[in-house]
Short mmCIF file of N, CA and C in Angstrom, two decimals:
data_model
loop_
_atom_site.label_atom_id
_atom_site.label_comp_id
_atom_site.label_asym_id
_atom_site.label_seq_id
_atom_site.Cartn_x
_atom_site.Cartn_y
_atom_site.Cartn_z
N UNK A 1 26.64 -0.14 16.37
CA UNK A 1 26.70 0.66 15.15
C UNK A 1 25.45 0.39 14.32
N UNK A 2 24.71 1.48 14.05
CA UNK A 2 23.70 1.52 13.27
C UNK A 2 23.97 0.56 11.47
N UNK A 3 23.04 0.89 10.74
CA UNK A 3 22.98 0.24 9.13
C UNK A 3 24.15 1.11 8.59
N UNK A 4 24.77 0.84 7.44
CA UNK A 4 25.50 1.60 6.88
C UNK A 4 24.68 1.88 5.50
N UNK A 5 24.17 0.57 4.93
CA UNK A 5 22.99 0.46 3.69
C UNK A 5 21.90 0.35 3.70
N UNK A 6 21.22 0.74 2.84
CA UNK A 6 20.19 0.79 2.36
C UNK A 6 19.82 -0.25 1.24
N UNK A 7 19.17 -1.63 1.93
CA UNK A 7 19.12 -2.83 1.11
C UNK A 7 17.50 -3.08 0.67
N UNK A 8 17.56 -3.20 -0.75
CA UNK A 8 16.31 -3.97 -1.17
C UNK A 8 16.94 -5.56 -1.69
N UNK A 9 16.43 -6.15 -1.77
CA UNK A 9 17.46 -7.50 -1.83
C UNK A 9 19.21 -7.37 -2.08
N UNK A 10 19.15 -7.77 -3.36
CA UNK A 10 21.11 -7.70 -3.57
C UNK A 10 21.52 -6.26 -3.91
N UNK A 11 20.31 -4.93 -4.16
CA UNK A 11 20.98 -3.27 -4.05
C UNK A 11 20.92 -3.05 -3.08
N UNK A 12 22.25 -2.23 -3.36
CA UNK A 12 22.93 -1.51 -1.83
C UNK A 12 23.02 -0.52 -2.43
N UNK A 13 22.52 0.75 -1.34
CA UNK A 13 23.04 1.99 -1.31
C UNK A 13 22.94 2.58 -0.28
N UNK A 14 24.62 3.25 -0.30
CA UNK A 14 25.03 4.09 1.07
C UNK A 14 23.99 5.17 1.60
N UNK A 15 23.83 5.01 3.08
CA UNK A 15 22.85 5.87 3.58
C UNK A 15 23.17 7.24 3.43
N UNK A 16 24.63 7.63 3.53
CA UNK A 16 25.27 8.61 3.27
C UNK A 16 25.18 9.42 1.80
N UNK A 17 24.92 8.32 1.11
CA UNK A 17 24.65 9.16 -0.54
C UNK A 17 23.34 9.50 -0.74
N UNK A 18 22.10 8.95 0.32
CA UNK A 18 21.05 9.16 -0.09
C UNK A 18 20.61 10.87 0.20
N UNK A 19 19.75 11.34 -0.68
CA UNK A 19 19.45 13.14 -0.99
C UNK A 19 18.15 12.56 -0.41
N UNK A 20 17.16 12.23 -1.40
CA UNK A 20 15.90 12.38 -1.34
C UNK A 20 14.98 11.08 -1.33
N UNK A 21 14.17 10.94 -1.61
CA UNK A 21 13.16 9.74 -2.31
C UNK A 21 11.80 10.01 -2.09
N UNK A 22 11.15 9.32 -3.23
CA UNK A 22 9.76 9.74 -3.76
C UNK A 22 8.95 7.88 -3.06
N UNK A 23 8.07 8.05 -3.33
CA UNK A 23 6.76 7.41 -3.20
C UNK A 23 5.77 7.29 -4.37
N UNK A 24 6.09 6.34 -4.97
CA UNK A 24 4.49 6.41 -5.45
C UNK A 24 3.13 4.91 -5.72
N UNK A 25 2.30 5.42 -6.34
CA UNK A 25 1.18 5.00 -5.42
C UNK A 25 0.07 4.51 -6.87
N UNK A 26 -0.32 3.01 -6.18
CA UNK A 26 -1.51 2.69 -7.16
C UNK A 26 -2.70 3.06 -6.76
N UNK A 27 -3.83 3.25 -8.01
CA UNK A 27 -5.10 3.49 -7.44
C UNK A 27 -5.90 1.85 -7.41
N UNK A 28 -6.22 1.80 -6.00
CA UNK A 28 -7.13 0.66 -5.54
C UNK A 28 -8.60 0.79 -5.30
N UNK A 29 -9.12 -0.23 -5.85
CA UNK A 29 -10.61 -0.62 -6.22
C UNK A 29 -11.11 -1.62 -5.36
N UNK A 30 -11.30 -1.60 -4.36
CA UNK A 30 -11.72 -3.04 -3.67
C UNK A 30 -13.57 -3.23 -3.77
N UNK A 31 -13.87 -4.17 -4.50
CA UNK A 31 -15.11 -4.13 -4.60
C UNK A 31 -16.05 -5.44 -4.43
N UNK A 32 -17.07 -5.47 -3.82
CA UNK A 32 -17.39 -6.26 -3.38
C UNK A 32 -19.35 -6.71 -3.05
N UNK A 33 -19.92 -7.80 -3.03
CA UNK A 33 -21.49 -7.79 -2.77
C UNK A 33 -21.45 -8.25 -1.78
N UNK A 34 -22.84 -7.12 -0.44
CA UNK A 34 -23.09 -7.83 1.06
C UNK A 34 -23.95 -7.90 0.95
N UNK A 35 -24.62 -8.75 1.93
CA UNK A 35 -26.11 -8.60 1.93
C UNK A 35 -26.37 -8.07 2.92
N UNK A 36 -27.26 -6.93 3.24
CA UNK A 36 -27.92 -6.27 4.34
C UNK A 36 -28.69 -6.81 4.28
N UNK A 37 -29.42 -7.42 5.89
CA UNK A 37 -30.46 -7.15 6.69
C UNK A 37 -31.20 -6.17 6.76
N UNK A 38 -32.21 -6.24 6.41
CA UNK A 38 -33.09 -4.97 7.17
C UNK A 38 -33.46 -5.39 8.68
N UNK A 39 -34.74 -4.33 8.92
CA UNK A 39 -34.84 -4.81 10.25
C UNK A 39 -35.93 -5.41 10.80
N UNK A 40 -36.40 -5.67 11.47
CA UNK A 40 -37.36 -7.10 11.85
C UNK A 40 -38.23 -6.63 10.71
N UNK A 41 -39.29 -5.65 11.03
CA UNK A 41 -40.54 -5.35 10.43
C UNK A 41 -40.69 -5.11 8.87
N UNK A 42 -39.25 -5.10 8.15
CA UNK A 42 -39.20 -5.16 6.49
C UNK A 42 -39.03 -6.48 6.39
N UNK A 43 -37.54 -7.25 7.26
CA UNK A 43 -37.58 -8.37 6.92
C UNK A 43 -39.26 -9.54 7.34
N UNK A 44 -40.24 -8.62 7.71
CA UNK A 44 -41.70 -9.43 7.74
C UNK A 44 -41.81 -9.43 6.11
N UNK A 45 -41.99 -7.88 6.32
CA UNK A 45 -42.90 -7.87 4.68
C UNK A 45 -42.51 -8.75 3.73
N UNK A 46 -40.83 -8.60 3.75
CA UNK A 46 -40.25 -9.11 2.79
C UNK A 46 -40.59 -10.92 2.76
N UNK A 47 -40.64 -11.14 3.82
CA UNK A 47 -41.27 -12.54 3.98
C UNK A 47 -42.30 -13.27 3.05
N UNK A 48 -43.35 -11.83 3.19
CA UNK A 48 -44.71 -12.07 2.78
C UNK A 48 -44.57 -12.15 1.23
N UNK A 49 -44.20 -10.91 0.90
CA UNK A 49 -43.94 -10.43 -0.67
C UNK A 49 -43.06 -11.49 -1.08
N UNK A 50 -42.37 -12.09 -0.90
CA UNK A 50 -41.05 -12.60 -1.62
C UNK A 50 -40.30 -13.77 -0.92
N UNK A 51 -41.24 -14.73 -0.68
CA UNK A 51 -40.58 -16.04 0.35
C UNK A 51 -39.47 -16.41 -0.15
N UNK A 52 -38.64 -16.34 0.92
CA UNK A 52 -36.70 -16.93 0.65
C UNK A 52 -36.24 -15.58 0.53
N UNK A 53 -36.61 -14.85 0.77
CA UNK A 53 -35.84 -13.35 0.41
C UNK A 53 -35.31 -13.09 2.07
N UNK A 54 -34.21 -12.43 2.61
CA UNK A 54 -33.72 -12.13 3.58
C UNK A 54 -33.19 -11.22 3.91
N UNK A 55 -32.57 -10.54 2.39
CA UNK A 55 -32.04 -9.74 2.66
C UNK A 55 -31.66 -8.76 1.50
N UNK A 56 -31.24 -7.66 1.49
CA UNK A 56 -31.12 -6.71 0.42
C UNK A 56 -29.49 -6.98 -0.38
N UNK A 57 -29.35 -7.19 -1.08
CA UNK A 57 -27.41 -7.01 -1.91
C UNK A 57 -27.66 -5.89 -2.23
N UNK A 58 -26.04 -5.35 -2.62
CA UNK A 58 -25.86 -4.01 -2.41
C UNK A 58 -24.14 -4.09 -3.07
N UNK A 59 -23.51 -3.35 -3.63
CA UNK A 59 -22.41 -3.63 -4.01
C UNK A 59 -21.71 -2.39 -3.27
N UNK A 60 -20.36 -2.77 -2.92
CA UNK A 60 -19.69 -1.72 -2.10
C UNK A 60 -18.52 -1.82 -2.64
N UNK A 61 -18.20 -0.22 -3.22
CA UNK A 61 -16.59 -0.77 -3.92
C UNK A 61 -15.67 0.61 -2.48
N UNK A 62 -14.67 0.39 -2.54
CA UNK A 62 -13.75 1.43 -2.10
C UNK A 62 -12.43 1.62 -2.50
N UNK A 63 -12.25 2.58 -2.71
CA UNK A 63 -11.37 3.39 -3.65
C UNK A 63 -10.04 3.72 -2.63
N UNK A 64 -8.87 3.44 -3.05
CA UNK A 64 -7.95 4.38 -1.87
C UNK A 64 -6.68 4.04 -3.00
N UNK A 65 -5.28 4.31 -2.51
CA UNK A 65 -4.06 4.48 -2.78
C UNK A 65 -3.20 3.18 -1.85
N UNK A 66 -2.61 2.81 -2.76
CA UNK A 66 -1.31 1.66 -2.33
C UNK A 66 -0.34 2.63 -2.75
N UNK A 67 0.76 2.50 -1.56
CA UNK A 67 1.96 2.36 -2.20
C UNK A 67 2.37 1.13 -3.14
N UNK A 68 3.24 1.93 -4.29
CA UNK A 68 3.75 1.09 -5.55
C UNK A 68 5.17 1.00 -5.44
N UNK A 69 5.82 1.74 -5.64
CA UNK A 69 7.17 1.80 -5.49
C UNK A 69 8.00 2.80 -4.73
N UNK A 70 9.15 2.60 -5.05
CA UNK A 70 10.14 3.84 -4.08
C UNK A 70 11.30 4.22 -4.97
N UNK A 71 11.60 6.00 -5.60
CA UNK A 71 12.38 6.19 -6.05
C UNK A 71 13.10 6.59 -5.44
N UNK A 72 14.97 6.45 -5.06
CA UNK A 72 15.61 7.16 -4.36
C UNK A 72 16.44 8.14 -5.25
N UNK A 73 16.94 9.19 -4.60
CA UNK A 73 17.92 10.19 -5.43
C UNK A 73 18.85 10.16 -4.39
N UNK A 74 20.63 9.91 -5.13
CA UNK A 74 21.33 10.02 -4.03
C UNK A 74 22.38 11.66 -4.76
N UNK A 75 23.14 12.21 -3.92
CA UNK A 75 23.70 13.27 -3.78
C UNK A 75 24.63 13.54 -5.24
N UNK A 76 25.23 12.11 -5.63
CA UNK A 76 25.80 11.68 -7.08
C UNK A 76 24.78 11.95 -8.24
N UNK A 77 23.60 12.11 -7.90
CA UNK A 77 22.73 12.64 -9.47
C UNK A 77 21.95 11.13 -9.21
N UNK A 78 22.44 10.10 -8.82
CA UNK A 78 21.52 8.96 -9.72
C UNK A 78 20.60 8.79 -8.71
N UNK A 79 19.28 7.84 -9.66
CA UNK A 79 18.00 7.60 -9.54
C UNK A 79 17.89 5.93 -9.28
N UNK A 80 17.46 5.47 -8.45
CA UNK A 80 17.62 4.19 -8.15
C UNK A 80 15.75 3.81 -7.91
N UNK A 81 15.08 3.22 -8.65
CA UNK A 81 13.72 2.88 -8.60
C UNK A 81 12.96 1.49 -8.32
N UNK A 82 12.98 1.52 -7.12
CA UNK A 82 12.67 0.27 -6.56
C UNK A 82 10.80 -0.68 -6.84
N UNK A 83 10.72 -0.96 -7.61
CA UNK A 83 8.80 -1.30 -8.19
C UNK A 83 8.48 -2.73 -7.46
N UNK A 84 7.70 -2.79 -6.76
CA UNK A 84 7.32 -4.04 -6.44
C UNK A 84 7.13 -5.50 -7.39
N UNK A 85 7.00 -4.87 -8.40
CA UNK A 85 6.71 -5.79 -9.54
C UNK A 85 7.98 -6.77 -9.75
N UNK A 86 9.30 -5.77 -9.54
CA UNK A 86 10.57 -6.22 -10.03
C UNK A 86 11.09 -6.77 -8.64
N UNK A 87 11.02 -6.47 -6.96
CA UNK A 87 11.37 -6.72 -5.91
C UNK A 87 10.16 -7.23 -4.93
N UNK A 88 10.79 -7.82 -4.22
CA UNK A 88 10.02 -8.22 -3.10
C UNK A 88 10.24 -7.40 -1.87
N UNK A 89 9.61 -6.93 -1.21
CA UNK A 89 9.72 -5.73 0.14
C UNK A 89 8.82 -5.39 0.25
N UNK A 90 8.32 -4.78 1.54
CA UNK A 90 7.62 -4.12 2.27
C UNK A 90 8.17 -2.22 2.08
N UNK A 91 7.25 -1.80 1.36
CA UNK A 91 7.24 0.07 1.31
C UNK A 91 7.09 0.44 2.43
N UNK A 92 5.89 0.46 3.02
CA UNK A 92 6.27 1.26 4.73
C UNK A 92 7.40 1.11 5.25
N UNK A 93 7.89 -0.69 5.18
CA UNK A 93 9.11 -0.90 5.96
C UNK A 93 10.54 -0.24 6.06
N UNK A 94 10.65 0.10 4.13
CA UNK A 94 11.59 1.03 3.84
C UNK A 94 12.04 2.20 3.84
N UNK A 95 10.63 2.94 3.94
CA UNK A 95 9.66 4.73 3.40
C UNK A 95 10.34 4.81 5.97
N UNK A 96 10.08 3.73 6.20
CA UNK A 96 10.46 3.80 7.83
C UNK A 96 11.93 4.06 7.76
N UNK A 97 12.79 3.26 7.18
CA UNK A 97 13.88 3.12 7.34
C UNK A 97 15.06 4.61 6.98
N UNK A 98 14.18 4.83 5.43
CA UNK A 98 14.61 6.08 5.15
C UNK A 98 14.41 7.12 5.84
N UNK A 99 12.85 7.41 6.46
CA UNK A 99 12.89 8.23 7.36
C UNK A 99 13.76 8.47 8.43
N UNK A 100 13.94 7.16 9.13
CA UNK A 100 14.96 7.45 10.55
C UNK A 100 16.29 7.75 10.02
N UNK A 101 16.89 7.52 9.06
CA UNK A 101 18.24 7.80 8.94
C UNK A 101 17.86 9.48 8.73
N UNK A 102 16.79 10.16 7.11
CA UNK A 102 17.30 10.74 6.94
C UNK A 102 17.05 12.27 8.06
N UNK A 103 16.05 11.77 9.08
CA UNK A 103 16.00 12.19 10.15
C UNK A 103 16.52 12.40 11.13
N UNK A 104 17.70 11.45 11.41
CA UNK A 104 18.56 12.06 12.17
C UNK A 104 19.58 12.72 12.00
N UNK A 105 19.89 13.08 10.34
CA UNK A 105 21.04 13.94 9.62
C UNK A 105 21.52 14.66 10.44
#
């Protein structure tokens, strides 16, 4: 016999009451300094011009989306909002879980 609930720690809710659920999502900044290499014949010059120099910095940020939380809607009207801040869990793990149930309706 498959799950009957739908658990984030001590909430439970019936798979059977669940309608819908949302996703949503932080904006992420990952940013960071590398140093590039150039290639033999700059890293000469650079030799010449600028002893101890090796290499170029360069700052690289990248931008993308985290999942943040998970709102569910069950068939009863209510809104159950799961935030990482307030729980501990894995979102894919759940955003998985919901899928297969509400996928095999």
């Amino acid at each position: 016999m498959g799950k009957d609930f739908f658990e984030i720690e001590i909430k439970k809710i019936k798979l059977t009451d669940i309608k819908s659920y949302e996703i949503t999502s932080e904006e992420v900044n990952n940013q960071r300094i590398e140093e590039v290499k150039p290639n033999v014949l700059v890293r000469i010059i650079l030799f010449f011009a600028s002893p101890g120099t090796t290499g170029v910095k360069r700052e690289i940020v990248k931008s993308g989306k985290r999942p943040y939380d998970v709102l569910i809607k069950t068939i009863q009207g209510d809104e159950y909002r799961f935030s990482k801040n307030e729980y501990v869990f894995d979102v894919q793990e759940k955003v998985r879980e919901l899928n297969e149930y509400l996928n095999s309706k």
